[in-house]
Structures are given as structure tokens and as C-alpha cells.
Amino acid sequence: MSSKIKKLTGLKRKLEVKIDTDEYNSSYSAKLKKIRSTVKLDGFRKGSAPDNVLIQKYGPSIHYEILNELIQKTYPIELKAQNINPASAPKIDIKSEDPKKGISYNAEFEVFPEIKPKLGMFKKYEETTISFNDKDVDFAIDDILDRYGEWKEVKRNVKEHDQATIDFVGTIDGEEFEGSSSKNFPLVIGSNSMIPGFEEAIIGKKIGDEFSINVTFPEDYFKKDLAGKATKFETKLLKVEEKIKAKVDSALFSSLMMDEVKTPKEFRAEIVKRMEKEVEQQEKSLTKESIYKLILDVNKFDIPQATLDDQMKSMRNDALARMGQKLDDAPEDLYPEETFREDAEKRIKLDLLFSAFLKKYELEVSESEIQEYLEKESKKYKEPEQYMNWAKTQQNTLENFKMIILEDKLIEKLKSELKSSDKVIKFKDLSSLQK
């Protein structure tokens, strides 16, 4: 058996494989012998049918079965011999299937790029610091009281931040479309959960009002068949509710799992503590994003199309699942895969760069480091020991811990190799940065 590899365009490769006739013949003889011992043909005793009779009846099926087995057997062997790591399933083209002339086939596939990671001269990442003050704490507490409040029905016209319950039917050019209607639909005015202009049109209306809302779907709307189209929604207002904020009391503390908190002062202190923890996490995340952006800008390389296609498909499936949409029932224009191209490319390139930098710096994780991380995580739970015993049996969980530790190590190593500039942002601006 022999093989050679040919470079095609980009990351495409072709593996040309020739298989020894002896390997085919020995396999053919073995299968023929097995058939002879198991089948009974008219005119012959079991196990006594001659080769020519068996070959006439079973020869073609034996031949193609052997071809398939030989390809499945030799393909990974020759990949290893050529030191090739394919990124896609092969497209097999049998060039010769005549055992007298020799069996040969070609396999075309994509490979992962060979990356020699670099950091770039004079490049700086942003080391982010987040500041917050008493006003930010007041705002955070007010937001919590709002989120844990209750809706109370009111008999007045709709104002911003109210919850309006409505019936509506949407039409385009006089025709209803899929998902265009709903009954008893609760809508928080100002939530921006509907297309632009819809919620604003309800402000000032009173219970029982029937009215038309004329809006246009955004050009980048996720359903391509609706993007940019003018739409009319015939709407009826059924109910108006306003949010009554929660009180700072034991019921709220319990809802927030603040078992040790007893007073408003202790509540505020706990909120500050949680904000400090969030700030620490966000500073780390934003700094990491800056470093990743830098290495993506510096390291340019192609990625396998098959890998990109798989990633876009996976991201679309995740998006549909979050919507509660069954994959088989989802229309093609609902979050088309192409929508995720940019994010998919970024994720694949970061994964490849991550592996390349780990190899370059020879970074590894020890069992003691995983144990230390596990102990730290267990403190977040009411029963730390029970959590630790469970986590130790979960291979996926332990692997996730390992990758988190590796990422932290890599980020620290990259920071030591790079120059930085300071960036200070305010806590109140975090939400806009995360959009």
C-alpha cells in the first residue's frame, strides 16, 4: 500500500491511495470461504458449491463490500502516515476497482491551518478598570426592587414602563403572515421587545381602545421575508398594569438567597459585595476580550469551510432552541445560518489560536490545580462536600474546569508578553458595553 498527498486550493488536500492486490485477494478468499460454509444452493450440498457458482451469485456484493472495508481501513492509516489532521469528512473517488490492475482511490478533504501564533510589535491591549459609587449602588438596589415587584392593574391611560395586555393582528399588503397575531399578549412598554414604533404607539391609549399601528420591520430583521416591509397591526388594549416595587424586607432577602441578611443596612452591604464581585469578573472579561481582539487582528489565516458550516449550523440550532423552536419545524428564513458567519469565524479562529498559543508556551494543568479550582467552586454551594463528590464523577465538568484554568494561564502569559493601556469605565456603562 502506498499514498501521496497533493495540495489543492486553500486548505483543500487530496490523498491518493493505492492498495496492494494481495490484500484484496486475501480478503476476497476469506469472504468466499465464509459464504460457502453458510449458504445452501440448489444442486449442491451445503459447503460444496464451487467458486465459479458462488462468484457468479455473490461476486459483485463481495467486491463492493471489500472496497468499502479497505477504504475505511486504509484511509486513517494513510492520514497518519502523511501526518495529516483532516478538518472535514473525505469525498471519496474510486479511481480503479479492478483487482488485477490494482485498487486505488482519491480522498479530498480540508485540513486545519498551520498556525505560528504571533503578538505583533507595538500592539497594546486595554487593561480595564470599572468604577462605581453610591449612586450606582442606589440604582442597582432600585433595579432589584423593580424586578422583584408585582404588577397591579390600574384604570388609566398607558404610560412608559406599564405592562399593557393586548390583542393584535398584523398584515402586510392586507394579508396575515406567520406569527402576526396574538391574544392576551402582555407587553412591557419600553422593553423594546417589539419592532421599533410598536410600543410607542400604545402610550396614551386607554382600556378598550381599538387602533392601528403602522410600523416597518428593520432591514436586518432575523426573518428575511419580513425585513424592510411595512406592516399594519390592528390592536385592542385589554388591560393596563403598573409595577409596584418590592419592599426591603425578609421576603426579598429570602428571594435573593441572602440568608444572613436581616436589615436594610446589611442588605446594602451585600449588594455592594455582589457588585464588587461583578466588577472583578467584568474587568477580567473585558480585558480578555481586548487581548483576543488583538491576537485576531495580528494573526490572519483561513479556516476550513466545513468547520465554519458546522459552527454556523450549531449556533443557529442553539438560537432556535433558546426560542423554544423545534429544529425540524423551523422555517429556513428564521435565523438563517449566514447570520452567524462573523461570530462563527471568530469562535473558530480563537479556538485555533488558543491551541496554538498553548502549544507555543507549553502550558498545562496539574491535578492539584483542578482540585484547588474545584474546592473554590464548591464554596458557592450550600453543601460544598456534596458538590465536590458529584463534580469529581463528571468528566465534562472537570474538563471545563481544566479549560478555564488553561485560559487564565494563557491570558496571564499573554499579558506578560504584551504592552497595555489603561481604560476606565463607569459601572453604569456596563450594560451598553455588553450589548
CSV table of C-alpha atoms in Angstrom, one decimal:
chain,number,residue,atom,x,y,z
A,1,MET,CA,0.0,0.0,0.0
A,2,SER,CA,1.2,3.5,-0.8
A,3,SER,CA,-0.1,7.0,-0.7
A,4,LYS,CA,0.8,10.6,-1.6
A,5,ILE,CA,-0.7,13.9,-0.6
A,6,LYS,CA,-1.4,16.8,-3.0
A,7,LYS,CA,-2.1,20.4,-2.1
A,8,LEU,CA,-5.2,21.8,-3.8
A,9,THR,CA,-6.5,25.4,-3.4
A,10,GLY,CA,-6.5,26.9,0.1
A,11,LEU,CA,-6.9,24.3,2.8
A,12,LYS,CA,-8.1,21.6,0.4
A,13,ARG,CA,-6.0,18.4,0.1
A,14,LYS,CA,-6.1,15.2,-1.9
A,15,LEU,CA,-4.8,11.9,-0.6
A,16,GLU,CA,-4.1,9.4,-3.4
A,17,VAL,CA,-4.0,5.8,-2.1
A,18,LYS,CA,-3.0,2.6,-3.9
A,19,ILE,CA,-3.9,-0.8,-2.3
A,20,ASP,CA,-1.9,-4.0,-2.8
A,21,THR,CA,-3.7,-6.6,-4.8
A,22,ASP,CA,-2.7,-9.3,-2.3
A,23,GLU,CA,-4.7,-7.5,0.4
A,24,TYR,CA,-7.8,-7.5,-1.8
A,25,ASN,CA,-7.3,-11.1,-2.8
A,26,SER,CA,-6.9,-12.5,0.7
A,27,SER,CA,-10.0,-10.6,1.9
A,28,TYR,CA,-11.9,-11.9,-1.2
A,29,SER,CA,-10.9,-15.5,-0.5
A,30,ALA,CA,-11.9,-15.3,3.2
A,31,LYS,CA,-15.3,-13.9,2.4
A,32,LEU,CA,-15.9,-16.5,-0.3
A,33,LYS,CA,-15.0,-19.3,2.1
A,34,LYS,CA,-17.4,-17.9,4.7
A,35,ILE,CA,-20.2,-17.7,2.2
A,36,ARG,CA,-19.6,-21.3,1.1
A,37,SER,CA,-19.9,-22.6,4.6
A,38,THR,CA,-23.1,-20.7,5.4
A,39,VAL,CA,-25.3,-20.9,2.2
A,40,LYS,CA,-27.0,-23.7,0.5
A,41,LEU,CA,-27.5,-23.5,-3.3
A,42,ASP,CA,-29.8,-25.7,-5.3
A,43,GLY,CA,-28.0,-28.7,-6.7
A,44,PHE,CA,-25.1,-28.5,-4.2
A,45,ARG,CA,-24.6,-29.8,-0.7
A,46,LYS,CA,-24.0,-27.1,2.0
A,47,GLY,CA,-20.4,-26.1,1.8
A,48,SER,CA,-19.7,-27.8,-1.5
A,49,ALA,CA,-20.7,-25.1,-4.1
A,50,PRO,CA,-17.7,-24.4,-6.4
A,51,ASP,CA,-16.1,-20.9,-6.6
A,52,ASN,CA,-17.4,-20.0,-10.0
A,53,VAL,CA,-21.0,-20.6,-8.9
A,54,LEU,CA,-20.5,-18.6,-5.7
A,55,ILE,CA,-18.7,-15.8,-7.6
A,56,GLN,CA,-21.5,-15.5,-10.2
A,57,LYS,CA,-24.1,-15.1,-7.5
A,58,TYR,CA,-22.2,-13.2,-4.8
A,59,GLY,CA,-19.2,-11.8,-6.5
A,60,PRO,CA,-20.4,-8.2,-7.0
A,61,SER,CA,-21.6,-7.8,-3.4
A,62,ILE,CA,-18.3,-9.3,-2.1
A,63,HIS,CA,-16.3,-6.9,-4.3
A,64,TYR,CA,-18.0,-3.7,-3.1
A,65,GLU,CA,-18.1,-4.8,0.5
A,66,ILE,CA,-14.3,-5.3,0.3
A,67,LEU,CA,-13.8,-2.0,-1.4
A,68,ASN,CA,-15.7,-0.2,1.3
A,69,GLU,CA,-13.8,-2.1,4.1
A,70,LEU,CA,-10.4,-1.4,2.5
A,71,ILE,CA,-11.1,2.3,2.2
A,72,GLN,CA,-12.4,2.6,5.8
A,73,LYS,CA,-9.3,0.7,6.9
A,74,THR,CA,-6.6,2.4,4.8
A,75,TYR,CA,-7.8,6.0,4.9
A,76,PRO,CA,-6.9,6.7,8.6
A,77,ILE,CA,-3.7,4.7,8.3
A,78,GLU,CA,-2.5,6.8,5.3
A,79,LEU,CA,-3.6,10.0,7.0
A,80,LYS,CA,-1.4,9.1,9.9
A,81,ALA,CA,1.4,8.1,7.6
A,82,GLN,CA,1.2,11.5,5.9
A,83,ASN,CA,0.9,13.3,9.3
A,84,ILE,CA,-2.4,14.9,8.2
A,85,ASN,CA,-5.2,16.1,10.5
A,86,PRO,CA,-8.3,16.5,8.4
A,87,ALA,CA,-10.9,19.1,9.3
A,88,SER,CA,-13.7,17.6,7.2
A,89,ALA,CA,-15.1,14.2,6.1
A,90,PRO,CA,-13.5,13.0,2.9
A,91,LYS,CA,-15.0,12.9,-0.5
A,92,ILE,CA,-14.0,9.5,-1.9
A,93,ASP,CA,-13.4,9.0,-5.6
A,94,ILE,CA,-12.5,5.4,-6.6
A,95,LYS,CA,-10.0,5.6,-9.5
A,96,SER,CA,-9.6,1.8,-10.0
A,97,GLU,CA,-11.5,-1.1,-8.7
A,98,ASP,CA,-10.0,-3.8,-10.9
A,99,PRO,CA,-8.1,-6.1,-8.6
A,100,LYS,CA,-5.9,-7.2,-11.5
A,101,LYS,CA,-4.7,-3.7,-12.2
A,102,GLY,CA,-4.7,-2.6,-8.5
A,103,ILE,CA,-7.2,-0.8,-6.3
A,104,SER,CA,-6.8,2.9,-5.9
A,105,TYR,CA,-8.8,5.9,-4.7
A,106,ASN,CA,-8.6,9.6,-4.0
A,107,ALA,CA,-9.9,11.3,-0.9
A,108,GLU,CA,-10.4,15.0,-0.9
A,109,PHE,CA,-10.8,16.9,2.3
A,110,GLU,CA,-9.9,20.1,4.2
A,111,VAL,CA,-7.2,20.5,6.8
A,112,PHE,CA,-6.8,22.8,9.7
A,113,PRO,CA,-4.3,25.7,9.1
A,114,GLU,CA,-0.8,25.5,10.4
A,115,ILE,CA,-0.6,28.5,12.7
A,116,LYS,CA,2.6,30.1,14.1
A,117,PRO,CA,1.0,32.5,16.6
A,118,LYS,CA,2.4,35.9,17.0
A,119,LEU,CA,1.6,39.0,19.0
A,120,GLY,CA,2.7,41.9,16.8
A,121,MET,CA,5.1,44.7,17.6
A,122,PHE,CA,4.0,47.8,19.4
A,123,LYS,CA,0.5,46.4,19.9
A,124,LYS,CA,-1.3,47.2,23.1
A,125,TYR,CA,-4.3,45.6,24.8
A,126,GLU,CA,-6.7,47.6,27.1
A,127,GLU,CA,-6.5,46.8,30.8
A,128,THR,CA,-10.0,47.7,32.0
A,129,THR,CA,-10.9,49.2,35.4
A,130,ILE,CA,-14.5,49.7,36.4
A,131,SER,CA,-15.5,52.4,38.9
A,132,PHE,CA,-18.8,52.6,40.8
A,133,ASN,CA,-20.1,54.8,43.6
A,134,ASP,CA,-23.1,55.2,45.9
A,135,LYS,CA,-25.4,56.3,43.1
A,136,ASP,CA,-24.6,53.1,41.2
A,137,VAL,CA,-25.5,51.1,44.4
A,138,ASP,CA,-28.7,53.1,44.7
A,139,PHE,CA,-29.5,52.3,41.0
A,140,ALA,CA,-28.7,48.6,41.5
A,141,ILE,CA,-31.0,48.4,44.5
A,142,ASP,CA,-33.8,50.2,42.7
A,143,ASP,CA,-33.4,47.8,39.8
A,144,ILE,CA,-33.7,44.8,42.2
A,145,LEU,CA,-36.8,46.3,43.8
A,146,ASP,CA,-38.4,46.8,40.4
A,147,ARG,CA,-37.5,43.2,39.2
A,148,TYR,CA,-38.9,41.6,42.3
A,149,GLY,CA,-42.0,43.9,42.4
A,150,GLU,CA,-45.6,42.9,41.4
A,151,TRP,CA,-47.9,44.1,38.6
A,152,LYS,CA,-51.1,45.9,39.8
A,153,GLU,CA,-53.9,46.7,37.4
A,154,VAL,CA,-54.8,50.4,37.0
A,155,LYS,CA,-57.6,52.2,35.3
A,156,ARG,CA,-55.8,54.9,33.4
A,157,ASN,CA,-54.0,55.6,30.1
A,158,VAL,CA,-50.9,53.7,29.3
A,159,LYS,CA,-47.5,55.2,30.3
A,160,GLU,CA,-44.0,54.1,29.7
A,161,HIS,CA,-42.9,51.1,31.8
A,162,ASP,CA,-46.5,49.9,32.2
A,163,GLN,CA,-47.5,46.4,31.2
A,164,ALA,CA,-50.2,46.5,28.5
A,165,THR,CA,-52.2,43.4,27.7
A,166,ILE,CA,-53.3,43.5,24.0
A,167,ASP,CA,-54.8,41.5,21.2
A,168,PHE,CA,-53.3,42.2,17.8
A,169,VAL,CA,-53.4,41.0,14.2
A,170,GLY,CA,-50.6,42.0,11.7
A,171,THR,CA,-51.0,42.2,7.9
A,172,ILE,CA,-48.7,43.0,5.0
A,173,ASP,CA,-50.5,44.3,1.9
A,174,GLY,CA,-53.7,43.1,3.6
A,175,GLU,CA,-52.5,39.6,4.2
A,176,GLU,CA,-51.8,38.0,7.6
A,177,PHE,CA,-48.4,36.3,8.0
A,178,GLU,CA,-47.0,33.6,10.2
A,179,GLY,CA,-46.7,34.9,13.8
A,180,SER,CA,-48.5,38.1,13.1
A,181,SER,CA,-51.3,37.7,15.7
A,182,SER,CA,-51.7,37.1,19.4
A,183,LYS,CA,-54.4,37.3,22.1
A,184,ASN,CA,-53.9,38.5,25.7
A,185,PHE,CA,-50.3,39.4,24.9
A,186,PRO,CA,-48.5,41.0,27.9
A,187,LEU,CA,-46.1,43.8,26.7
A,188,VAL,CA,-43.9,46.0,28.9
A,189,ILE,CA,-43.8,49.4,27.3
A,190,GLY,CA,-40.2,50.4,26.9
A,191,SER,CA,-38.8,46.9,26.9
A,192,ASN,CA,-38.0,47.1,23.1
A,193,SER,CA,-39.2,43.6,22.7
A,194,MET,CA,-41.3,44.5,19.6
A,195,ILE,CA,-40.2,46.2,16.4
A,196,PRO,CA,-39.4,49.9,16.6
A,197,GLY,CA,-42.5,52.1,16.9
A,198,PHE,CA,-44.9,49.4,18.1
A,199,GLU,CA,-44.6,50.0,21.8
A,200,GLU,CA,-44.6,53.8,21.5
A,201,ALA,CA,-47.9,53.7,19.6
A,202,ILE,CA,-49.6,52.2,22.7
A,203,ILE,CA,-48.6,55.0,25.1
A,204,GLY,CA,-51.7,57.2,25.9
A,205,LYS,CA,-54.2,54.6,25.0
A,206,LYS,CA,-56.9,53.5,27.4
A,207,ILE,CA,-58.6,50.1,28.1
A,208,GLY,CA,-61.0,49.1,25.3
A,209,ASP,CA,-59.3,51.3,22.7
A,210,GLU,CA,-59.0,49.7,19.2
A,211,PHE,CA,-56.4,51.2,17.0
A,212,SER,CA,-53.9,50.6,14.1
A,213,ILE,CA,-50.2,50.5,14.5
A,214,ASN,CA,-48.2,51.2,11.3
A,215,VAL,CA,-44.6,50.1,11.5
A,216,THR,CA,-41.8,48.8,9.3
A,217,PHE,CA,-39.7,45.7,10.0
A,218,PRO,CA,-36.0,46.6,10.3
A,219,GLU,CA,-33.8,45.8,7.3
A,220,ASP,CA,-31.7,43.4,9.4
A,221,TYR,CA,-34.8,41.6,10.9
A,222,PHE,CA,-34.0,37.9,11.5
A,223,LYS,CA,-36.9,36.8,9.3
A,224,LYS,CA,-35.6,37.8,5.9
A,225,ASP,CA,-39.1,37.6,4.2
A,226,LEU,CA,-40.3,40.3,6.6
A,227,ALA,CA,-37.2,42.5,6.6
A,228,GLY,CA,-37.9,46.1,5.4
A,229,LYS,CA,-41.6,45.5,4.9
A,230,ALA,CA,-44.4,47.9,6.0
A,231,THR,CA,-46.9,46.3,8.4
A,232,LYS,CA,-50.2,47.2,9.9
A,233,PHE,CA,-51.2,45.8,13.3
A,234,GLU,CA,-54.9,46.1,14.3
A,235,THR,CA,-54.7,46.3,18.1
A,236,LYS,CA,-57.0,46.3,21.1
A,237,LEU,CA,-55.9,47.3,24.6
A,238,LEU,CA,-57.3,44.9,27.2
A,239,LYS,CA,-55.6,45.7,30.4
A,240,VAL,CA,-53.1,48.2,31.9
A,241,GLU,CA,-50.8,47.4,34.9
A,242,GLU,CA,-48.1,49.3,36.7
A,243,LYS,CA,-45.2,47.8,38.7
A,244,ILE,CA,-45.3,48.1,42.4
A,245,LYS,CA,-41.7,47.8,43.7
A,246,ALA,CA,-40.8,45.2,46.3
A,247,LYS,CA,-40.1,46.2,49.8
A,248,VAL,CA,-36.7,45.8,51.5
A,249,ASP,CA,-37.8,43.1,53.9
A,250,SER,CA,-37.2,39.4,54.9
A,251,ALA,CA,-39.2,38.2,51.9
A,252,LEU,CA,-36.9,40.0,49.5
A,253,PHE,CA,-33.8,38.8,51.3
A,254,SER,CA,-35.1,35.2,51.0
A,255,SER,CA,-35.8,35.6,47.3
A,256,LEU,CA,-32.3,36.8,46.8
A,257,MET,CA,-30.8,33.9,48.8
A,258,MET,CA,-29.4,36.4,51.4
A,259,ASP,CA,-29.9,34.1,54.4
A,260,GLU,CA,-27.5,36.1,56.6
A,261,VAL,CA,-29.1,39.5,55.9
A,262,LYS,CA,-31.5,40.9,58.4
A,263,THR,CA,-31.6,44.7,58.0
A,264,PRO,CA,-31.6,47.2,55.1
A,265,LYS,CA,-28.1,48.2,56.1
A,266,GLU,CA,-26.9,44.7,55.8
A,267,PHE,CA,-28.8,44.4,52.5
A,268,ARG,CA,-27.0,47.3,51.0
A,269,ALA,CA,-23.6,46.0,52.2
A,270,GLU,CA,-24.4,42.6,50.5
A,271,ILE,CA,-25.3,44.4,47.3
A,272,VAL,CA,-22.0,46.3,47.4
A,273,LYS,CA,-20.2,43.0,47.9
A,274,ARG,CA,-22.0,41.4,44.9
A,275,MET,CA,-21.3,44.5,42.7
A,276,GLU,CA,-17.6,44.3,43.6
A,277,LYS,CA,-17.6,40.7,42.6
A,278,GLU,CA,-19.3,41.5,39.3
A,279,VAL,CA,-16.9,44.4,38.7
A,280,GLU,CA,-14.0,42.0,39.2
A,281,GLN,CA,-15.5,39.5,36.7
A,282,GLN,CA,-16.3,42.2,34.1
A,283,GLU,CA,-12.8,43.7,34.4
A,284,LYS,CA,-11.3,40.3,33.7
A,285,SER,CA,-13.7,39.6,30.8
A,286,LEU,CA,-13.3,43.0,29.1
A,287,THR,CA,-9.5,42.8,29.4
A,288,LYS,CA,-9.6,39.3,28.0
A,289,GLU,CA,-11.8,40.4,25.1
A,290,SER,CA,-9.3,43.2,24.3
A,291,ILE,CA,-6.4,40.6,24.2
A,292,TYR,CA,-8.4,38.3,22.0
A,293,LYS,CA,-9.2,41.1,19.6
A,294,LEU,CA,-5.5,42.0,19.4
A,295,ILE,CA,-4.4,38.4,18.5
A,296,LEU,CA,-7.2,38.1,16.0
A,297,ASP,CA,-6.1,41.3,14.3
A,298,VAL,CA,-2.5,40.2,14.2
A,299,ASN,CA,-2.9,36.6,13.2
A,300,LYS,CA,-4.6,36.2,9.8
A,301,PHE,CA,-5.4,32.8,8.4
A,302,ASP,CA,-8.0,30.8,6.6
A,303,ILE,CA,-10.4,28.3,8.3
A,304,PRO,CA,-11.9,25.2,6.8
A,305,GLN,CA,-15.3,25.8,5.1
A,306,ALA,CA,-16.7,22.5,6.6
A,307,THR,CA,-15.8,23.6,10.1
A,308,LEU,CA,-17.4,27.0,9.5
A,309,ASP,CA,-20.5,25.4,8.1
A,310,ASP,CA,-20.8,23.2,11.2
A,311,GLN,CA,-20.3,26.1,13.6
A,312,MET,CA,-22.9,28.3,11.9
A,313,LYS,CA,-25.4,25.4,12.0
A,314,SER,CA,-24.6,24.7,15.6
A,315,MET,CA,-25.1,28.4,16.5
A,316,ARG,CA,-28.4,28.6,14.6
A,317,ASN,CA,-29.6,25.5,16.4
A,318,ASP,CA,-28.7,27.0,19.8
A,319,ALA,CA,-30.6,30.2,18.9
A,320,LEU,CA,-33.7,28.3,17.8
A,321,ALA,CA,-33.6,26.1,21.0
A,322,ARG,CA,-33.5,29.3,23.2
A,323,MET,CA,-36.6,30.4,21.4
A,324,GLY,CA,-38.3,27.1,22.1
A,325,GLN,CA,-38.4,26.4,18.4
A,326,LYS,CA,-38.2,22.8,17.2
A,327,LEU,CA,-35.4,22.5,14.7
A,328,ASP,CA,-37.3,20.3,12.3
A,329,ASP,CA,-40.2,22.8,12.3
A,330,ALA,CA,-38.2,26.0,11.9
A,331,PRO,CA,-38.5,27.8,8.6
A,332,GLU,CA,-35.3,28.3,6.7
A,333,ASP,CA,-35.6,32.1,6.9
A,334,LEU,CA,-35.8,32.0,10.7
A,335,TYR,CA,-32.2,32.9,11.8
A,336,PRO,CA,-30.5,31.7,8.5
A,337,GLU,CA,-27.1,30.2,9.1
A,338,GLU,CA,-25.4,33.0,7.3
A,339,THR,CA,-26.5,35.4,10.1
A,340,PHE,CA,-23.9,33.7,12.3
A,341,ARG,CA,-21.0,33.8,9.9
A,342,GLU,CA,-19.0,36.5,11.6
A,343,ASP,CA,-19.4,35.1,15.1
A,344,ALA,CA,-18.7,31.6,13.9
A,345,GLU,CA,-15.5,32.7,12.2
A,346,LYS,CA,-14.3,34.5,15.4
A,347,ARG,CA,-15.1,31.5,17.6
A,348,ILE,CA,-13.2,29.0,15.3
A,349,LYS,CA,-10.2,31.3,14.9
A,350,LEU,CA,-10.0,31.9,18.7
A,351,ASP,CA,-10.2,28.2,19.3
A,352,LEU,CA,-7.3,27.5,16.9
A,353,LEU,CA,-5.2,30.4,18.2
A,354,PHE,CA,-5.9,29.2,21.8
A,355,SER,CA,-4.5,25.8,21.0
A,356,ALA,CA,-1.6,27.3,19.1
A,357,PHE,CA,-0.6,29.6,21.9
A,358,LEU,CA,-0.9,26.8,24.5
A,359,LYS,CA,1.5,24.7,22.4
A,360,LYS,CA,3.9,27.6,21.9
A,361,TYR,CA,4.1,28.3,25.7
A,362,GLU,CA,3.8,24.7,26.7
A,363,LEU,CA,1.0,25.4,29.2
A,364,GLU,CA,-0.6,22.5,31.1
A,365,VAL,CA,-2.8,22.0,34.1
A,366,SER,CA,-2.0,19.7,37.0
A,367,GLU,CA,-4.4,17.6,39.1
A,368,SER,CA,-3.7,19.7,42.1
A,369,GLU,CA,-4.7,22.9,40.2
A,370,ILE,CA,-8.0,21.2,39.2
A,371,GLN,CA,-8.6,20.2,42.8
A,372,GLU,CA,-7.9,23.7,44.0
A,373,TYR,CA,-10.3,25.1,41.5
A,374,LEU,CA,-12.9,22.5,42.4
A,375,GLU,CA,-12.7,23.5,46.1
A,376,LYS,CA,-13.1,27.1,45.2
A,377,GLU,CA,-16.2,26.4,43.1
A,378,SER,CA,-17.7,24.2,45.8
A,379,LYS,CA,-17.9,27.2,48.2
A,380,LYS,CA,-20.6,28.6,46.1
A,381,TYR,CA,-23.0,25.8,47.1
A,382,LYS,CA,-24.8,25.1,50.4
A,383,GLU,CA,-23.3,21.6,50.5
A,384,PRO,CA,-19.7,22.0,49.3
A,385,GLU,CA,-18.6,18.5,50.1
A,386,GLN,CA,-21.6,17.0,48.3
A,387,TYR,CA,-20.9,19.2,45.2
A,388,MET,CA,-17.3,18.2,45.2
A,389,ASN,CA,-18.1,14.5,45.3
A,390,TRP,CA,-20.5,14.9,42.4
A,391,ALA,CA,-18.2,17.0,40.3
A,392,LYS,CA,-15.4,14.5,40.6
A,393,THR,CA,-17.5,12.0,38.8
A,394,GLN,CA,-18.4,14.4,35.9
A,395,GLN,CA,-15.8,14.2,33.2
A,396,ASN,CA,-17.3,17.1,31.3
A,397,THR,CA,-17.3,19.3,34.4
A,398,LEU,CA,-13.7,18.5,35.1
A,399,GLU,CA,-12.7,19.2,31.5
A,400,ASN,CA,-14.5,22.5,31.6
A,401,PHE,CA,-12.5,23.4,34.8
A,402,LYS,CA,-9.3,22.4,33.0
A,403,MET,CA,-10.1,24.7,30.1
A,404,ILE,CA,-10.9,27.6,32.4
A,405,ILE,CA,-7.6,27.2,34.2
A,406,LEU,CA,-5.7,27.0,30.9
A,407,GLU,CA,-7.4,30.1,29.6
A,408,ASP,CA,-6.5,32.0,32.8
A,409,LYS,CA,-2.9,30.9,32.4
A,410,LEU,CA,-2.7,31.8,28.8
A,411,ILE,CA,-4.2,35.3,29.4
A,412,GLU,CA,-1.7,35.9,32.2
A,413,LYS,CA,1.1,34.8,29.9
A,414,LEU,CA,-0.1,37.0,27.0
A,415,LYS,CA,-0.3,40.0,29.4
A,416,SER,CA,3.3,39.4,30.4
A,417,GLU,CA,4.3,39.5,26.7
A,418,LEU,CA,2.2,42.5,25.7
A,419,LYS,CA,2.1,46.2,26.5
A,420,SER,CA,-1.1,47.6,27.8
A,421,SER,CA,-3.0,50.9,28.1
A,422,ASP,CA,-5.4,51.7,30.9
A,423,LYS,CA,-9.1,52.0,30.3
A,424,VAL,CA,-11.5,53.2,32.9
A,425,ILE,CA,-15.3,52.8,32.5
A,426,LYS,CA,-18.2,53.6,34.8
A,427,PHE,CA,-20.4,50.8,36.2
A,428,LYS,CA,-23.5,52.4,34.7
A,429,ASP,CA,-22.0,52.0,31.2
A,430,LEU,CA,-21.5,48.2,31.6
A,431,SER,CA,-24.9,47.4,30.1
A,432,SER,CA,-24.2,49.3,26.9
A,433,LEU,CA,-20.8,47.6,26.5
A,434,GLN,CA,-22.4,44.1,26.8
A,435,LYS,CA,-24.9,44.7,24.0
